CSV table of N, CA and C in Angstrom, one decimal:
chain,number,residue,atom,x,y,z
E,112,UNK,N,21.7,3.9,-15.5
E,112,UNK,CA,21.4,5.0,-14.5
E,112,UNK,C,22.6,6.3,-14.6
E,113,UNK,N,22.3,7.3,-14.7
E,113,UNK,CA,23.0,8.3,-14.6
E,113,UNK,C,23.9,8.6,-13.6
E,114,UNK,N,25.0,8.9,-13.8
E,114,UNK,CA,25.7,9.7,-12.5
E,114,UNK,C,24.7,10.5,-11.4
E,115,UNK,N,24.2,11.4,-11.8
E,115,UNK,CA,23.4,12.5,-11.0
E,115,UNK,C,22.4,11.4,-10.6
E,116,UNK,N,21.7,10.5,-11.3
E,116,UNK,CA,20.7,9.7,-10.3
E,116,UNK,C,21.4,8.6,-9.5
E,117,UNK,N,22.6,8.1,-9.5
E,117,UNK,CA,23.3,7.4,-8.6
E,117,UNK,C,23.4,8.2,-7.4
E,118,UNK,N,23.9,9.3,-7.6
E,118,UNK,CA,24.5,10.3,-6.7
E,118,UNK,C,23.3,10.8,-5.6
E,119,UNK,N,22.1,10.7,-6.1
E,119,UNK,CA,21.0,11.2,-5.4
E,119,UNK,C,20.3,10.0,-4.8
E,120,UNK,N,20.5,8.5,-5.2
E,120,UNK,CA,20.1,7.7,-4.4
E,120,UNK,C,21.2,7.6,-3.5
E,121,UNK,N,22.3,7.7,-3.6
E,121,UNK,CA,23.3,7.3,-2.6
E,121,UNK,C,23.4,8.3,-1.5
E,122,UNK,N,22.8,9.6,-1.7
E,122,UNK,CA,22.9,10.4,-0.7
E,122,UNK,C,21.4,10.6,-0.1
E,123,UNK,N,20.6,9.8,-0.5
E,123,UNK,CA,19.1,9.6,-0.1
E,123,UNK,C,19.5,8.6,0.9
E,124,UNK,N,20.3,7.1,0.7
E,124,UNK,CA,20.9,6.0,1.3
E,124,UNK,C,21.4,6.9,2.8
E,125,UNK,N,22.2,7.6,2.6
E,125,UNK,CA,23.3,8.1,3.7
E,125,UNK,C,22.3,9.1,4.4
E,126,UNK,N,21.5,9.7,3.7
E,126,UNK,CA,20.6,10.7,4.6
E,126,UNK,C,19.6,9.6,5.6
E,127,UNK,N,19.2,8.4,5.3
E,127,UNK,CA,18.2,7.8,5.8
E,127,UNK,C,19.3,7.0,6.7
E,128,UNK,N,20.3,6.7,6.4
E,128,UNK,CA,21.1,6.1,7.4
E,128,UNK,C,21.1,6.8,8.6
E,129,UNK,N,21.7,7.9,8.2
E,129,UNK,CA,22.1,9.0,9.2
E,129,UNK,C,20.8,9.2,10.4
E,130,UNK,N,19.6,9.5,9.8
E,130,UNK,CA,18.4,9.9,10.4
E,130,UNK,C,17.8,8.6,11.5
E,131,UNK,N,18.3,7.2,10.9
E,131,UNK,CA,18.1,5.9,11.6
E,131,UNK,C,18.8,5.6,12.6
E,132,UNK,N,20.0,6.2,12.7
E,132,UNK,CA,20.9,6.0,13.9
E,132,UNK,C,20.9,7.5,14.8
E,133,UNK,N,20.5,8.5,14.2
E,133,UNK,CA,20.1,9.6,15.1
E,133,UNK,C,19.2,9.3,16.1
E,134,UNK,N,17.8,8.5,15.5
E,134,UNK,CA,16.7,8.5,16.2
E,134,UNK,C,16.4,7.0,17.0
E,135,UNK,N,17.4,6.2,16.5
E,135,UNK,CA,17.4,4.7,17.0
E,135,UNK,C,17.2,4.8,18.5
E,136,UNK,N,16.7,4.2,19.2
E,136,UNK,CA,16.2,3.9,20.5
E,136,UNK,C,15.2,2.8,20.8
E,137,UNK,N,15.5,2.1,21.7
E,137,UNK,CA,15.2,0.8,22.3
E,137,UNK,C,13.7,1.1,22.8
E,138,UNK,N,12.6,0.3,22.5
E,138,UNK,CA,11.4,0.4,23.2
E,138,UNK,C,11.1,-1.0,23.4
E,139,UNK,N,10.0,-1.3,24.3
E,139,UNK,CA,9.4,-2.2,25.3
E,139,UNK,C,8.4,-2.8,24.0
E,140,UNK,N,7.7,-3.8,23.9
E,140,UNK,CA,6.5,-4.0,23.3
E,140,UNK,C,5.5,-3.7,24.2
E,141,UNK,N,4.4,-3.0,23.6
E,141,UNK,CA,3.3,-2.7,24.4
E,141,UNK,C,2.1,-3.4,24.1
E,142,UNK,N,1.4,-3.6,24.8
E,142,UNK,CA,-0.1,-4.3,24.4
E,142,UNK,C,-1.1,-3.4,23.7
E,143,UNK,N,-1.9,-3.9,22.8
E,143,UNK,CA,-3.0,-2.9,22.6
E,143,UNK,C,-2.7,-1.6,22.1
E,144,UNK,N,-1.7,-1.3,21.7
E,144,UNK,CA,-1.3,0.2,21.0
E,144,UNK,C,-2.4,0.4,19.9
E,145,UNK,N,-2.8,1.4,19.7
E,145,UNK,CA,-4.0,2.0,19.0
E,145,UNK,C,-3.4,3.0,17.9
E,146,UNK,N,-3.9,3.1,16.6
E,146,UNK,CA,-3.1,3.4,15.8
E,146,UNK,C,-3.9,4.8,15.7
E,147,UNK,N,-3.4,6.0,15.2
E,147,UNK,CA,-3.9,7.2,14.7
E,147,UNK,C,-3.7,7.5,13.4
E,148,UNK,N,-4.3,7.6,12.5
E,148,UNK,CA,-4.4,7.8,11.0
E,148,UNK,C,-3.8,9.0,10.6
E,149,UNK,N,-4.4,10.1,11.6
E,149,UNK,CA,-4.2,11.2,11.4
E,149,UNK,C,-2.6,11.8,11.8
E,150,UNK,N,-2.2,11.3,13.0
E,150,UNK,CA,-0.9,11.3,13.5
E,150,UNK,C,0.0,10.4,12.6
E,151,UNK,N,-0.1,9.5,11.9
E,151,UNK,CA,0.4,8.3,11.0
E,151,UNK,C,0.8,9.1,9.9
E,152,UNK,N,0.0,10.0,9.2
E,152,UNK,CA,-0.1,10.9,8.5
E,152,UNK,C,1.2,12.0,8.2
E,153,UNK,N,1.3,12.2,9.7
E,153,UNK,CA,2.8,13.2,9.9
E,153,UNK,C,4.1,12.4,10.0
E,154,UNK,N,3.9,11.3,9.8
E,154,UNK,CA,5.1,10.5,10.5
E,154,UNK,C,5.5,9.5,9.3
E,155,UNK,N,4.9,9.7,7.9
E,155,UNK,CA,5.4,8.8,6.5
E,155,UNK,C,6.2,9.4,6.1
E,156,UNK,N,6.9,10.6,5.9
E,156,UNK,CA,7.7,11.3,5.1
E,156,UNK,C,8.7,10.4,4.6
E,157,UNK,N,9.4,9.8,5.4
E,157,UNK,CA,10.4,8.6,4.9
E,157,UNK,C,10.1,7.6,4.2
E,158,UNK,N,8.6,7.0,4.7
E,158,UNK,CA,8.0,6.0,4.0
E,158,UNK,C,7.6,6.5,2.2
E,159,UNK,N,7.1,7.5,2.5
E,159,UNK,CA,6.6,7.9,1.1
E,159,UNK,C,7.9,8.1,0.1
E,160,UNK,N,9.2,8.5,0.7
E,160,UNK,CA,10.4,8.5,-0.3
E,160,UNK,C,10.3,7.5,-1.3
E,161,UNK,N,10.1,6.3,-0.6
E,161,UNK,CA,10.1,5.4,-1.4
E,161,UNK,C,8.9,4.5,-1.7
E,162,UNK,N,8.1,4.5,-0.9
E,162,UNK,CA,7.0,3.6,-1.1
E,162,UNK,C,5.6,4.1,-1.5
E,163,UNK,N,5.7,5.5,-1.9
E,163,UNK,CA,4.8,6.2,-2.8
E,163,UNK,C,4.8,6.1,-4.0
E,164,UNK,N,6.1,5.6,-4.8
E,164,UNK,CA,6.3,6.5,-5.8
E,164,UNK,C,5.8,4.9,-6.4
E,165,UNK,N,5.2,4.9,-7.8
E,165,UNK,CA,4.6,3.4,-8.6
E,165,UNK,C,5.9,3.0,-9.4
E,166,UNK,N,6.1,1.9,-9.0
E,166,UNK,CA,7.3,1.3,-9.8
E,166,UNK,C,8.7,1.8,-9.3
E,167,UNK,N,9.1,2.4,-8.1
E,167,UNK,CA,10.0,2.7,-7.7
E,167,UNK,C,11.1,1.7,-7.6
E,168,UNK,N,12.3,1.4,-8.1
E,168,UNK,CA,13.2,0.6,-7.7
E,168,UNK,C,14.5,1.4,-7.2
E,169,UNK,N,14.7,0.5,-6.1
E,169,UNK,CA,15.9,1.0,-5.2
E,169,UNK,C,17.0,-0.1,-5.4
E,170,UNK,N,18.4,0.5,-5.2
E,170,UNK,CA,19.3,-0.1,-5.7
E,170,UNK,C,20.5,-0.7,-4.4
E,171,UNK,N,20.0,-0.5,-3.3
E,171,UNK,CA,20.5,-0.8,-2.0
E,171,UNK,C,19.9,-1.7,-1.5
E,172,UNK,N,20.3,-3.0,-0.8
E,172,UNK,CA,21.6,-3.2,-1.3
E,172,UNK,C,21.7,-4.1,-2.7
E,173,UNK,N,20.4,-4.6,-3.2
E,173,UNK,CA,20.5,-4.8,-4.5
E,173,UNK,C,19.6,-4.1,-5.2
E,174,UNK,N,19.0,-4.5,-7.0
E,174,UNK,CA,18.1,-3.6,-7.2
E,174,UNK,C,16.9,-4.8,-6.9
E,175,UNK,N,15.8,-3.8,-6.6
E,175,UNK,CA,14.3,-4.3,-6.6
E,175,UNK,C,13.5,-3.5,-6.4
E,176,UNK,N,12.0,-3.7,-6.9
E,176,UNK,CA,10.8,-3.1,-6.9
E,176,UNK,C,10.5,-2.7,-5.3
E,177,UNK,N,10.5,-1.6,-4.9
E,177,UNK,CA,10.0,-1.0,-3.8
E,177,UNK,C,8.2,-1.3,-3.6
E,178,UNK,N,7.8,-2.1,-2.7
E,178,UNK,CA,6.2,-1.9,-3.0
E,178,UNK,C,5.4,-1.2,-2.3
E,179,UNK,N,4.2,-0.8,-3.1
E,179,UNK,CA,3.5,0.1,-2.6
E,179,UNK,C,2.5,-0.2,-1.2
E,180,UNK,N,2.7,0.1,-0.4
E,180,UNK,CA,2.1,-0.4,1.0
E,180,UNK,C,0.7,0.3,1.3
E,181,UNK,N,0.2,1.2,0.7
E,181,UNK,CA,-1.3,1.6,0.8
E,181,UNK,C,-2.6,0.6,0.5
E,182,UNK,N,-3.2,0.4,1.3
E,182,UNK,CA,-4.2,-0.5,1.3
E,182,UNK,C,-4.1,-1.9,2.2
E,183,UNK,N,-2.6,-1.9,2.6
E,183,UNK,CA,-2.1,-3.1,3.3
E,183,UNK,C,-2.7,-3.1,4.6
E,184,UNK,N,-2.9,-4.3,5.1
E,184,UNK,CA,-3.8,-4.2,6.4
E,184,UNK,C,-2.6,-3.7,7.6
E,185,UNK,N,-3.2,-3.2,8.4
E,185,UNK,CA,-2.4,-2.5,9.5
E,185,UNK,C,-1.3,-3.3,10.4
E,186,UNK,N,-2.4,-4.8,10.4
E,186,UNK,CA,-1.7,-6.0,11.3
E,186,UNK,C,-0.3,-6.3,10.7
E,187,UNK,N,-0.2,-6.4,9.4
E,187,UNK,CA,0.8,-6.8,8.8
E,187,UNK,C,1.9,-5.9,8.5
E,188,UNK,N,1.5,-4.3,8.3
E,188,UNK,CA,2.6,-3.3,8.3
E,188,UNK,C,3.3,-3.5,9.7
E,189,UNK,N,2.5,-3.6,10.7
E,189,UNK,CA,2.9,-3.4,12.3
E,189,UNK,C,3.9,-4.6,12.3
E,190,UNK,N,3.8,-5.8,11.9
E,190,UNK,CA,4.2,-7.1,11.8
E,190,UNK,C,5.6,-6.9,11.2
E,191,UNK,N,5.5,-6.5,9.6
E,191,UNK,CA,6.7,-6.4,9.3
E,191,UNK,C,8.1,-5.6,9.7
E,192,UNK,N,7.5,-4.0,10.0
E,192,UNK,CA,8.1,-3.4,10.9
E,192,UNK,C,8.8,-3.5,12.0
E,193,UNK,N,8.3,-4.7,12.9
E,193,UNK,CA,8.5,-5.0,14.2
E,193,UNK,C,9.8,-6.2,13.6
E,194,UNK,N,9.4,-7.0,12.4
E,194,UNK,CA,10.6,-7.9,12.2
E,194,UNK,C,11.7,-7.2,12.1
E,195,UNK,N,11.6,-6.0,11.1
E,195,UNK,CA,12.7,-5.1,10.7
E,195,UNK,C,13.4,-4.7,12.1
E,196,UNK,N,13.1,-4.0,12.8
E,196,UNK,CA,13.2,-3.6,14.0
E,196,UNK,C,14.1,-4.7,14.6
E,197,UNK,N,13.6,-5.9,14.9
E,197,UNK,CA,14.5,-7.0,15.5
E,197,UNK,C,15.2,-7.8,14.7
E,198,UNK,N,15.5,-7.3,13.5
E,198,UNK,CA,16.6,-8.2,12.7
E,198,UNK,C,16.3,-9.2,12.0
E,199,UNK,N,14.8,-9.7,12.0
E,199,UNK,CA,14.3,-10.8,11.5
E,199,UNK,C,14.3,-10.6,10.1
E,200,UNK,N,14.0,-9.5,9.9
E,200,UNK,CA,14.1,-9.5,8.1
E,200,UNK,C,15.3,-8.4,8.0
E,201,UNK,N,15.9,-8.6,6.5
E,201,UNK,CA,17.3,-8.0,6.8
E,201,UNK,C,17.6,-6.7,5.6
E,202,UNK,N,16.6,-6.0,5.2
E,202,UNK,CA,16.7,-4.8,4.5
E,202,UNK,C,17.4,-3.7,5.2
E,203,UNK,N,18.8,-3.5,4.9
E,203,UNK,CA,19.5,-2.4,5.9
E,203,UNK,C,18.7,-1.1,6.2
E,204,UNK,N,18.0,-0.7,5.0
E,204,UNK,CA,17.6,0.8,5.3
E,204,UNK,C,16.1,0.5,5.8
E,205,UNK,N,15.2,-0.1,5.8
E,205,UNK,CA,14.4,-0.6,6.2
E,205,UNK,C,14.6,-0.9,8.1
E,206,UNK,N,15.7,-2.1,7.9
E,206,UNK,CA,15.9,-2.1,9.5
E,206,UNK,C,16.4,-1.0,10.1
E,207,UNK,N,17.2,-0.2,9.5
E,207,UNK,CA,17.6,1.4,10.5
E,207,UNK,C,16.2,2.2,10.4
E,208,UNK,N,15.1,2.4,9.4
E,208,UNK,CA,13.9,3.2,9.6
E,208,UNK,C,13.2,2.6,10.7
E,209,UNK,N,12.9,1.1,10.9
E,209,UNK,CA,12.2,0.6,11.7
E,209,UNK,C,12.8,0.6,13.1
E,210,UNK,N,13.9,0.9,13.4
E,210,UNK,CA,14.6,0.6,14.6
E,210,UNK,C,14.3,2.2,15.2
E,211,UNK,N,13.9,3.2,14.2
E,211,UNK,CA,13.8,4.7,14.8
E,211,UNK,C,12.8,4.9,15.5
E,212,UNK,N,11.4,3.6,15.3
E,212,UNK,CA,10.2,3.7,15.4
E,212,UNK,C,9.9,3.0,16.6
E,213,UNK,N,8.6,3.8,17.3
E,213,UNK,CA,8.6,3.4,18.6
E,213,UNK,C,7.0,2.6,18.2
E,214,UNK,N,6.5,1.8,19.2
E,214,UNK,CA,5.3,0.8,19.0
E,214,UNK,C,4.2,1.7,18.1
E,215,UNK,N,4.1,3.0,19.0
E,215,UNK,CA,3.0,4.0,18.9
E,215,UNK,C,3.4,4.6,17.2
E,216,UNK,N,4.5,4.9,17.0
E,216,UNK,CA,4.8,5.2,15.5
E,216,UNK,C,4.2,4.3,14.8
E,217,UNK,N,4.8,2.9,14.8
E,217,UNK,CA,4.1,1.8,13.8
E,217,UNK,C,3.0,1.5,13.8
E,218,UNK,N,2.3,1.9,14.7
E,218,UNK,CA,0.7,1.6,14.8
E,218,UNK,C,-0.2,2.7,13.9
E,219,UNK,N,0.4,3.8,14.4
E,219,UNK,CA,-0.1,5.3,13.4
E,219,UNK,C,0.3,5.2,12.1
E,220,UNK,N,1.5,5.0,11.5
E,220,UNK,CA,1.9,4.4,10.5
E,220,UNK,C,1.0,3.3,9.8
E,221,UNK,N,0.9,2.2,10.6
E,221,UNK,CA,0.0,1.3,9.7
E,221,UNK,C,-1.6,1.7,9.8
E,222,UNK,N,-1.8,2.3,10.5
E,222,UNK,CA,-3.4,2.7,10.3
E,222,UNK,C,-3.8,3.6,9.0
E,223,UNK,N,-2.5,4.5,9.1
E,223,UNK,CA,-2.8,5.7,7.8
E,223,UNK,C,-2.3,4.9,6.6
E,224,UNK,N,-1.5,4.1,6.2
E,224,UNK,CA,-1.4,3.2,4.8
E,224,UNK,C,-2.7,2.3,4.9
E,225,UNK,N,-2.9,1.5,5.9
E,225,UNK,CA,-4.2,0.6,5.9
E,225,UNK,C,-5.6,1.3,5.5
E,226,UNK,N,-5.3,2.6,5.6
E,226,UNK,CA,-6.8,3.2,4.9
E,226,UNK,C,-6.9,3.7,3.8
E,227,UNK,N,-5.6,3.9,2.9
E,227,UNK,CA,-5.4,4.3,2.0
E,227,UNK,C,-5.9,3.2,0.5
E,228,UNK,N,-6.0,3.6,-0.5
E,228,UNK,CA,-6.2,2.6,-1.7
E,228,UNK,C,-5.9,3.1,-2.9
E,229,UNK,N,-6.3,2.3,-3.8
E,229,UNK,CA,-5.6,2.8,-5.4
E,229,UNK,C,-5.9,4.3,-5.7
E,230,UNK,N,-6.9,4.6,-5.3
E,230,UNK,CA,-7.5,6.2,-5.5
E,230,UNK,C,-6.7,7.2,-4.6
E,231,UNK,N,-6.5,6.9,-3.7
E,231,UNK,CA,-5.6,7.6,-2.6
E,231,UNK,C,-4.3,8.6,-3.3
E,232,UNK,N,-4.1,9.8,-3.4
E,232,UNK,CA,-3.1,10.2,-3.5
E,232,UNK,C,-2.1,9.9,-2.7
E,233,UNK,N,-0.8,9.8,-3.3
E,233,UNK,CA,0.1,9.2,-1.9
E,233,UNK,C,0.4,10.7,-0.9
E,234,UNK,N,0.4,10.5,0.1
E,234,UNK,CA,0.9,11.2,1.6
E,234,UNK,C,0.9,12.4,0.6
E,235,UNK,N,-0.3,13.2,1.3
E,235,UNK,CA,-0.9,14.3,1.3
E,235,UNK,C,0.0,15.1,2.4
E,236,UNK,N,1.4,15.5,2.6
E,236,UNK,CA,1.9,16.4,3.2
E,236,UNK,C,1.3,18.0,3.2
E,237,UNK,N,1.0,18.5,4.5
E,237,UNK,CA,0.7,19.7,4.7
E,237,UNK,C,1.7,20.7,4.8
C-alpha cells in the first residue's frame, strides 16, 4: 500500500469516526418501522464509500474484504446494524456509523439495499 493510499484510508476512517460521534444519539426501538427505498437512497453515501466498491479491502482494525450488501435481505441489514449499534458486533467503524442511525434510517437503508441486485449500479447519488 502506498503512503498516499494509507493516508486516504486513515483520513476516511477519521472522517467516519468524527461523523459518527457528531451524529450519535440514543433512540428507542420502534415496532413495525417501514422502510422507504427512495429515502434510503439519500442516506447511503457513507455506506457506499465501502460497500459499493467490488473487492474493497479495509485495513482498520485489520485487513478484511468489505461485503457487498446490495440484494441482502432488509431484515438481515436491520439486524446487523442494530447489533453494531448495541455493541453486539465489534467492528469500530460500523459501530460508530450504526450508532448514528435512527430505527427509521436503518429501515430506509435496508429497503434500499435489499431492492438492489447484481445489475444495479452502486448508489446513484443525484
